XYZ file of C-alpha atoms in Angstrom:
554
model
C 15.149 142.817 137.568
C 13.247 142.337 134.291
C 13.124 145.688 132.508
C 10.675 144.584 129.828
C 12.646 146.442 127.160
C 14.714 144.746 124.455
C 16.992 146.614 122.050
C 19.093 145.400 119.150
C 20.875 146.772 116.100
C 18.870 146.131 112.970
C 18.226 147.160 109.352
C 15.086 148.251 107.575
C 14.889 144.964 105.666
C 14.692 143.163 109.029
C 12.016 145.528 110.352
C 10.052 145.053 107.113
C 10.775 141.310 106.883
C 8.079 138.907 105.601
C 5.487 138.179 108.253
C 6.092 141.377 110.223
C 2.928 143.332 111.056
C 3.473 146.894 112.212
C 0.475 148.905 113.400
C -0.154 152.404 114.727
C -1.536 152.501 118.277
C -4.597 154.700 118.761
C -2.647 157.339 120.688
C -0.209 157.949 117.832
C -0.277 161.336 116.147
C -1.180 161.567 112.484
C 1.417 161.526 109.734
C 2.867 165.023 109.649
C 6.126 165.071 107.689
C 6.174 167.593 104.871
C 8.157 167.386 101.671
C 11.061 169.257 103.282
C 11.608 166.491 105.845
C 10.999 163.798 103.232
C 13.473 165.269 100.749
C 16.035 165.801 103.521
C 15.806 162.085 104.288
C 16.189 161.247 100.592
C 19.245 163.509 100.318
C 20.840 161.768 103.315
C 20.239 158.378 101.721
C 21.703 159.495 98.385
C 24.766 160.849 100.220
C 25.161 157.501 101.992
C 24.862 155.709 98.648
C 27.518 157.886 97.019
C 29.868 157.488 99.993
C 29.196 153.737 100.330
C 28.357 154.075 104.019
C 25.366 153.176 106.178
C 22.806 155.805 107.145
C 21.687 155.714 110.794
C 17.991 156.560 111.142
C 17.818 156.353 114.924
C 15.795 154.231 117.324
C 12.441 152.685 116.474
C 10.307 151.719 119.459
C 7.579 149.071 119.325
C 5.217 147.547 121.879
C 3.724 144.073 121.590
C 0.194 144.538 120.248
C -3.043 143.033 121.491
C -3.208 140.721 118.461
C -0.531 137.990 118.320
C 2.279 138.804 115.929
C 1.463 142.510 115.775
C 3.851 145.243 116.886
C 2.530 148.728 117.623
C 4.786 151.616 116.622
C 5.495 153.779 119.655
C 8.165 155.959 118.083
C 9.235 156.035 114.449
C 5.947 156.416 112.589
C 7.097 159.421 110.555
C 10.324 157.722 109.446
C 8.782 154.322 108.708
C 5.855 155.803 106.798
C 8.150 158.046 104.758
C 10.516 155.166 103.989
C 7.522 153.075 102.915
C 6.455 155.852 100.531
C 10.002 155.936 99.152
C 10.077 152.154 98.679
C 6.731 152.275 96.875
C 7.973 154.954 94.480
C 11.167 152.963 93.825
C 9.080 149.823 93.253
C 6.770 151.560 90.776
C 9.650 153.158 88.845
C 11.519 149.840 88.585
C 11.305 148.457 85.035
C 12.553 144.974 85.956
C 9.471 143.019 87.167
C 11.557 140.704 89.332
C 13.265 143.578 91.156
C 9.955 145.402 91.528
C 8.477 142.276 93.107
C 11.405 142.015 95.531
C 10.822 145.604 96.672
C 7.108 144.921 97.127
C 7.965 142.100 99.547
C 9.129 144.823 101.954
C 5.748 146.521 101.621
C 3.358 143.562 101.803
C 3.095 139.792 101.813
C 1.290 138.334 98.820
C -2.360 137.287 98.966
C -2.924 133.654 99.896
C -6.418 133.037 98.514
C -6.314 129.274 99.138
C -5.988 130.046 102.834
C -8.544 132.832 102.649
C -5.924 135.442 103.458
C -5.528 138.821 101.810
C -2.310 140.774 101.576
C -0.535 141.425 104.846
C 0.593 145.024 104.666
C 3.869 145.505 106.451
C 2.812 148.813 107.977
C -0.809 149.812 108.646
C -1.584 153.413 109.510
C -4.459 154.550 111.690
C -8.057 154.150 110.545
C -8.274 157.694 109.138
C -5.546 157.185 106.538
C -4.952 153.418 106.586
C -7.182 152.497 103.639
C -6.102 155.611 101.760
C -2.432 154.694 102.263
C -2.997 151.166 100.955
C -4.897 152.318 97.864
C -2.832 155.411 97.028
C 0.703 154.303 97.949
C 1.205 150.662 98.922
C -0.702 149.007 96.075
C 1.635 148.223 93.140
C 1.537 150.994 90.547
C -0.356 153.396 92.821
C 2.352 156.067 92.975
C 2.316 156.370 89.169
C -1.219 157.785 89.298
C -1.275 159.978 92.396
C -4.508 161.732 93.315
C -4.145 165.494 92.854
C -7.067 166.084 95.227
C -6.517 163.702 98.146
C -9.204 165.286 100.347
C -9.329 167.476 103.424
C -7.149 165.288 105.650
C -3.840 167.005 106.317
C -2.147 163.606 106.635
C -3.469 162.416 103.277
C -2.295 165.611 101.604
C 1.195 165.214 103.066
C 1.396 161.574 102.019
C 0.535 162.454 98.412
C 2.837 165.494 98.413
C 5.780 163.424 99.641
C 5.158 160.666 97.110
C 5.025 163.294 94.353
C 8.253 164.879 95.628
C 10.032 161.506 95.619
C 8.702 160.786 92.136
C 10.020 164.099 90.788
C 13.473 163.439 92.230
C 13.776 159.786 91.260
C 12.269 159.628 87.785
C 15.252 161.544 86.375
C 17.730 159.278 88.160
C 19.403 156.537 86.124
C 17.903 153.071 86.776
C 21.242 151.804 88.130
C 21.367 154.599 90.696
C 17.761 153.969 91.726
C 18.618 150.309 92.304
C 21.675 151.293 94.331
C 19.472 153.643 96.356
C 16.995 150.831 96.971
C 19.875 148.715 98.300
C 20.814 151.511 100.721
C 17.213 151.874 101.908
C 16.735 148.166 102.507
C 20.160 147.115 103.746
C 22.072 150.298 104.479
C 19.680 151.981 106.906
C 21.083 151.228 110.342
C 18.726 151.533 113.300
C 18.153 150.414 116.854
C 15.014 148.318 117.220
C 13.481 148.597 120.700
C 10.578 146.365 121.745
C 8.621 147.115 124.938
C 6.586 144.351 126.558
C 3.335 146.018 127.593
C 1.050 148.890 126.633
C 1.489 150.913 129.846
C 5.216 150.964 129.280
C 4.528 151.879 125.664
C 2.541 154.924 126.797
C 5.372 155.977 129.077
C 8.077 155.471 126.463
C 6.042 157.464 123.945
C 5.618 160.334 126.405
C 9.295 160.352 127.402
C 10.503 160.249 123.797
C 8.174 163.038 122.758
C 8.666 165.425 125.660
C 12.443 165.251 126.020
C 14.528 167.316 123.649
C 11.984 167.563 120.868
C 8.356 168.603 120.695
C 5.918 167.064 118.237
C 2.397 168.388 118.744
C 1.287 169.108 122.276
C -2.045 167.578 121.300
C -0.292 164.247 120.678
C 1.191 164.154 124.167
C -2.026 165.328 125.824
C -4.030 162.779 123.838
C -1.731 160.021 125.098
C -2.197 161.151 128.695
C -5.985 161.430 128.343
C -6.301 157.969 126.824
C -4.121 156.407 129.489
C -6.102 158.039 132.311
C -9.436 157.020 130.765
C -8.387 153.337 130.651
C -10.307 152.717 127.431
C -11.039 149.312 126.018
C -9.602 148.702 122.551
C -12.954 149.499 120.893
C -13.401 152.642 122.968
C -9.862 153.756 122.184
C -10.488 153.396 118.465
C -13.751 155.347 118.680
C -12.184 158.174 120.692
C -9.116 158.198 118.436
C -11.444 158.658 115.465
C -13.141 161.644 117.114
C -9.774 163.119 118.059
C -8.559 162.763 114.481
C -11.705 164.527 113.258
C -10.893 167.486 115.512
C -7.310 167.485 114.247
C -8.497 167.333 110.650
C -10.804 170.310 111.182
C -8.171 172.439 112.889
C -4.784 171.171 111.708
C -2.082 170.040 114.136
C -0.660 173.471 114.935
C -4.077 175.001 115.528
C -5.029 172.056 117.760
C -1.996 172.811 119.923
C -3.081 176.439 119.984
C -6.576 175.475 121.131
C -5.123 173.452 123.994
C -3.120 176.518 125.034
C -6.360 178.490 125.151
C -8.075 175.788 127.214
C -5.149 175.831 129.598
C -5.322 179.652 129.812
C -9.028 179.403 130.659
C -8.403 176.980 133.527
C -4.977 178.148 134.733
C -4.626 181.448 136.607
C -0.909 181.649 135.807
C -0.361 179.875 132.459
C 3.417 179.892 132.305
C 5.984 177.262 131.428
C 5.602 173.935 129.647
C 2.203 173.426 128.010
C 1.897 169.727 128.801
C 2.853 170.145 132.466
C 0.534 173.123 132.843
C -2.351 171.416 131.059
C -1.877 168.334 133.189
C -2.048 170.379 136.389
C -4.853 172.782 135.460
C -7.081 170.526 133.362
C -6.248 166.817 133.446
C -5.883 166.622 137.224
C -9.258 168.314 137.778
C -11.535 167.033 135.015
C -12.572 163.454 134.273
C -10.951 162.454 130.946
C -14.189 161.096 129.497
C -16.045 164.270 130.455
C -13.333 166.324 128.793
C -13.399 164.249 125.599
C -17.190 163.842 125.382
C -18.467 167.240 126.473
C -15.788 169.885 126.771
C -13.461 169.323 123.830
C -16.162 169.371 121.083
C -17.519 172.660 122.466
C -14.057 174.192 122.595
C -13.287 173.040 119.040
C -16.505 174.639 117.765
C -15.776 177.911 119.584
C -12.162 177.943 118.419
C -13.256 177.582 114.802
C -15.373 180.719 115.170
C -12.631 182.882 116.703
C -10.026 181.594 114.243
C -12.120 182.097 111.107
C -14.387 185.004 112.008
C -17.196 182.926 110.537
C -19.967 180.678 111.845
C -19.160 177.341 110.158
C -21.556 175.317 112.326
C -24.484 177.772 112.022
C -24.461 178.559 115.729
C -26.582 181.666 115.145
C -23.844 184.279 115.410
C -25.163 187.816 114.759
C -23.224 189.717 112.096
C -22.191 192.306 114.666
C -20.511 189.611 116.757
C -18.658 188.229 113.730
C -17.574 191.778 112.829
C -16.114 192.258 116.314
C -14.311 188.912 116.089
C -12.823 189.803 112.696
C -11.666 193.138 114.101
C -10.018 191.258 116.965
C -8.365 188.847 114.543
C -6.435 191.744 112.994
C -4.537 192.361 116.237
C -0.956 191.231 116.763
C -1.608 189.883 120.269
C -3.944 186.912 120.599
C -4.687 186.879 124.314
C -8.289 187.940 123.628
C -9.070 184.449 122.347
C -9.343 182.712 125.734
C -12.194 184.923 127.029
C -13.836 184.879 123.588
C -13.773 181.073 123.469
C -15.017 180.789 127.036
C -17.971 183.104 126.353
C -19.000 181.059 123.305
C -18.676 177.779 125.221
C -20.504 178.972 128.342
C -23.157 181.260 126.846
C -23.264 180.759 123.092
C -23.319 183.199 120.206
C -27.068 183.834 120.484
C -26.829 185.118 124.063
C -28.475 188.582 124.246
C -25.266 190.033 125.712
C -22.966 188.553 123.055
C -22.865 191.735 120.903
C -22.031 193.870 123.954
C -19.419 191.420 125.194
C -17.519 191.113 121.926
C -17.694 194.852 121.225
C -16.270 195.576 124.688
C -13.602 192.876 124.305
C -12.587 194.330 120.925
C -12.334 197.838 122.385
C -10.233 196.709 125.334
C -7.967 194.572 123.144
C -7.263 197.444 120.745
C -6.491 199.705 123.664
C -4.062 197.090 124.984
C -2.272 196.903 121.640
C -2.035 200.570 120.711
C -1.016 201.618 124.219
C 1.534 198.767 124.362
C 0.529 197.605 127.808
C 2.824 195.229 129.646
C 1.996 191.644 128.791
C 1.498 190.692 132.425
C -0.953 193.557 132.981
C -2.911 192.703 129.842
C -3.007 188.982 130.624
C -4.268 189.534 134.165
C -7.102 191.723 132.945
C -8.135 189.266 130.264
C -7.978 186.441 132.833
C -10.455 188.402 134.979
C -12.777 188.614 131.974
C -12.524 184.858 131.440
C -13.358 184.172 135.083
C -16.350 186.537 135.029
C -17.883 185.296 131.762
C -21.046 184.010 133.464
C -21.476 186.992 135.814
C -22.868 190.055 133.998
C -22.774 192.195 137.124
C -19.008 191.750 137.396
C -18.338 191.540 133.663
C -20.123 194.739 132.637
C -19.880 196.644 135.917
C -18.419 200.170 136.052
C -15.254 198.827 137.627
C -15.414 195.503 135.804
C -12.588 194.108 133.669
C -14.226 195.245 130.395
C -14.730 198.847 131.455
C -12.472 201.690 130.303
C -11.784 204.398 132.879
C -11.784 208.099 132.017
C -8.036 208.208 132.481
C -7.573 205.240 130.127
C -9.871 206.859 127.564
C -7.932 210.126 127.723
C -4.610 208.342 127.272
C -6.043 206.283 124.416
C -7.266 209.409 122.598
C -3.833 210.999 122.968
C -2.140 207.830 121.742
C -4.261 207.705 118.591
C -2.747 210.982 117.389
C 0.851 209.760 117.653
C 2.987 207.459 115.495
C 2.281 203.785 114.832
C 5.731 202.390 114.295
C 5.061 198.714 113.512
C 3.356 197.224 110.495
C 1.050 195.117 112.657
C -0.184 198.129 114.600
C -0.703 200.190 111.460
C -2.665 197.526 109.613
C -4.894 196.612 112.556
C -5.827 200.229 113.267
C -6.379 200.980 109.556
C -8.690 197.977 109.184
C -10.564 199.032 112.324
C -11.006 202.541 110.913
C -12.458 201.080 107.721
C -15.262 199.591 109.812
C -15.764 202.701 111.971
C -16.071 205.283 109.180
C -19.595 205.970 107.897
C -20.328 203.706 104.944
C -17.421 201.438 105.819
C -17.313 197.724 106.538
C -15.328 195.178 108.502
C -12.538 193.739 106.363
C -11.191 190.325 107.476
C -7.452 190.379 108.226
C -6.679 187.758 105.572
C -7.862 190.159 102.854
C -5.458 191.761 100.388
C -5.840 195.186 102.008
C -2.494 196.821 102.820
C -1.585 200.119 104.454
C -0.304 202.755 102.066
C 1.575 205.811 103.350
C 0.363 208.713 101.239
C 3.470 210.679 102.199
C 6.155 208.051 101.494
C 8.346 207.013 104.395
C 11.423 207.717 102.260
C 10.451 210.198 99.522
C 12.919 210.676 96.639
C 15.220 213.659 97.077
C 14.159 215.140 93.737
C 10.416 214.624 94.251
C 7.661 217.185 94.777
C 7.325 215.854 98.328
C 10.464 217.758 99.291
C 8.727 220.985 98.291
C 5.415 220.356 100.079
C 7.134 218.700 103.063
C 10.484 220.508 103.412
C 10.821 219.872 107.179
C 12.346 216.388 107.799
C 11.158 216.444 111.432
C 7.517 216.878 110.400
C 7.903 214.203 107.744
C 9.234 211.746 110.316
C 6.630 212.636 112.972
C 3.569 212.553 110.713
C 4.383 209.830 108.214
C 3.285 207.009 110.553
C 0.200 208.744 111.984
C -3.406 207.814 111.207
C -3.885 210.823 108.952
C -1.287 209.563 106.481
C -2.794 206.075 106.092
C -5.038 204.719 103.363
C -5.907 201.137 102.430
C -5.226 199.651 99.010
C -4.691 196.234 97.524
C -1.091 195.075 97.577
C -0.762 195.440 93.800
C -2.001 199.050 93.779
C 0.144 199.862 96.812
C 3.239 198.747 94.920
C 2.220 200.819 91.906
C 1.784 203.964 94.011
C 5.070 203.423 95.853
C 6.882 206.806 96.205
C 5.131 208.752 93.457
C 4.021 212.346 93.948
C 0.571 212.930 95.436
C -1.300 213.656 92.206
C 0.175 210.601 90.494
C -0.719 208.462 93.523
C -4.274 209.786 93.560
C -4.665 208.940 89.884
C -3.613 205.353 90.633
C -5.864 205.127 93.714
C -9.078 206.069 91.948
C -8.537 205.418 88.244
C -8.929 201.650 88.285
C -7.069 201.130 91.564
C -10.168 200.469 93.666
C -9.382 203.113 96.278
C -13.060 204.020 96.508
C -13.768 200.492 97.811
C -12.053 201.330 101.113
C -13.763 203.764 103.477
C -10.382 204.922 104.793
C -9.284 205.925 101.283
C -12.430 207.571 99.853
C -11.985 210.997 101.418
C -8.843 211.573 99.351
C -11.037 211.926 96.264
C -11.887 215.439 97.485
C -8.383 216.275 98.703
C -6.332 218.275 96.174
C -3.098 218.581 98.168
C -1.297 216.565 100.842
C 0.339 218.820 103.392
C 1.307 218.707 107.037
C -1.884 220.540 108.053
C -4.045 218.153 106.036
C -2.471 215.112 107.715
C -2.759 216.660 111.191
C -6.466 217.501 110.760
C -7.187 214.080 109.281
C -5.397 212.382 112.186
C -7.563 214.239 114.708
C -10.716 213.413 112.750
C -9.903 209.706 112.488
C -9.002 209.508 116.183
C -12.408 211.010 117.025
C -14.151 208.499 114.749
C -12.499 205.600 116.583
C -13.314 207.003 120.007
C -16.929 207.448 118.904
C -17.069 203.867 117.601
C -15.755 202.620 120.941
C -18.264 204.668 122.926
C -15.514 206.745 124.510
C -16.187 210.177 122.962
C -16.868 213.202 125.133
């Protein structure tokens, strides 16, 4: 039986031999290695050089391309691209023109103008970074004048960062050692070269290699599956790959994976287990791939950008009240609110008359879920009901609907607001929410520099005035992490206040510390002392303010 797979031991100089043409297939993920991975590879190569041994870089898998003489890289893009960057830096640092020219032969074949042929670049990256890679890295001398502002593409930024990291490490190395390192890279990198006969097998090998034992980006695997199911022509594949890369550039690889999790959660009633398997079952098996790529994915990307940023980058007409609710949601530790939020934006848009009511109710429910520490399964089921009912106002906003808060829940929530908030995430989210609820306050995005300051320190010095005004250790422990003891300050001012006595803290808060800029902090301007009774009364008052803001008072 012909397996259609050929494997042989090889070296990098053989992979990069004259005449070889290595290309990225359209389903390949973008270049994603950071300087940590790049410098780890360099360290391994230096160790191999010092020990006079070969360095094994693993298997490289290629599929015969559509153009004669071209090989498409199925697995090994990150390693080959990084090694190319390293070779280019070594070439540009080499002071001997003859040796520099020899290194360049591994990067490109010379122009042949008499035959009308330009340089044949040994490795060509995808359209989004291919020209950039040639101009900024592969061209002789390019790595000596790296662009400090490579653009918005995450791949371009990583390419430049890795070239700069190699340059920093190698420019201080003696020329003889750099030449020895170049010998290790070209002749001392052992690898297994695997060539697969046809594209379908290439798809399958890519999927197997990237879903067994290691996980690149889920979006890479899902992209491969979508493209295979769609049976694109070469031109179509390039066009769709370009659109996909634009989405990835807007979101970043990790956020793209996160979006796909949200899409799966929207379409899967029990989103558990492996993301790719679940996405395949809930989405890919039910939706035409072209419909998903043409219509659904762009809408989901746009909605995801809104819920991730708390802004309206595409001018979709979001009312400020809706953006305020989204920014309040973004402060929460749990993120399960995003699936219903995304689905509402996709199905109904930000200008829908019910959008302010929906996002306010979703924010209220999500805060209740966090502060009352509901079981994850219970919370997820309720939010799934919201997602399913997004287009049905009667169900969505009904008295017994998934967004409604019962009297019993409201009573328990009010009681909970007067007790301790033991985790940093809970404290900061509730403090930021209070800043918006208090009269004259405003919504503060979670990425701001606002931090929670405990007026009564969590661990007051034994010789401080706190031990006089708060002699009971039980009361100190019980009230320190309650709402009444919280204010918001910038991180710098928070550190300055630290464990000082109350009057010294107050001086720092309001004498150049910007405490008056935070609604949660302003009332301390009129507070002369900080006692147990003061904190208790303030806790009750702040709890009532939140309940009023959520429409749950009375």
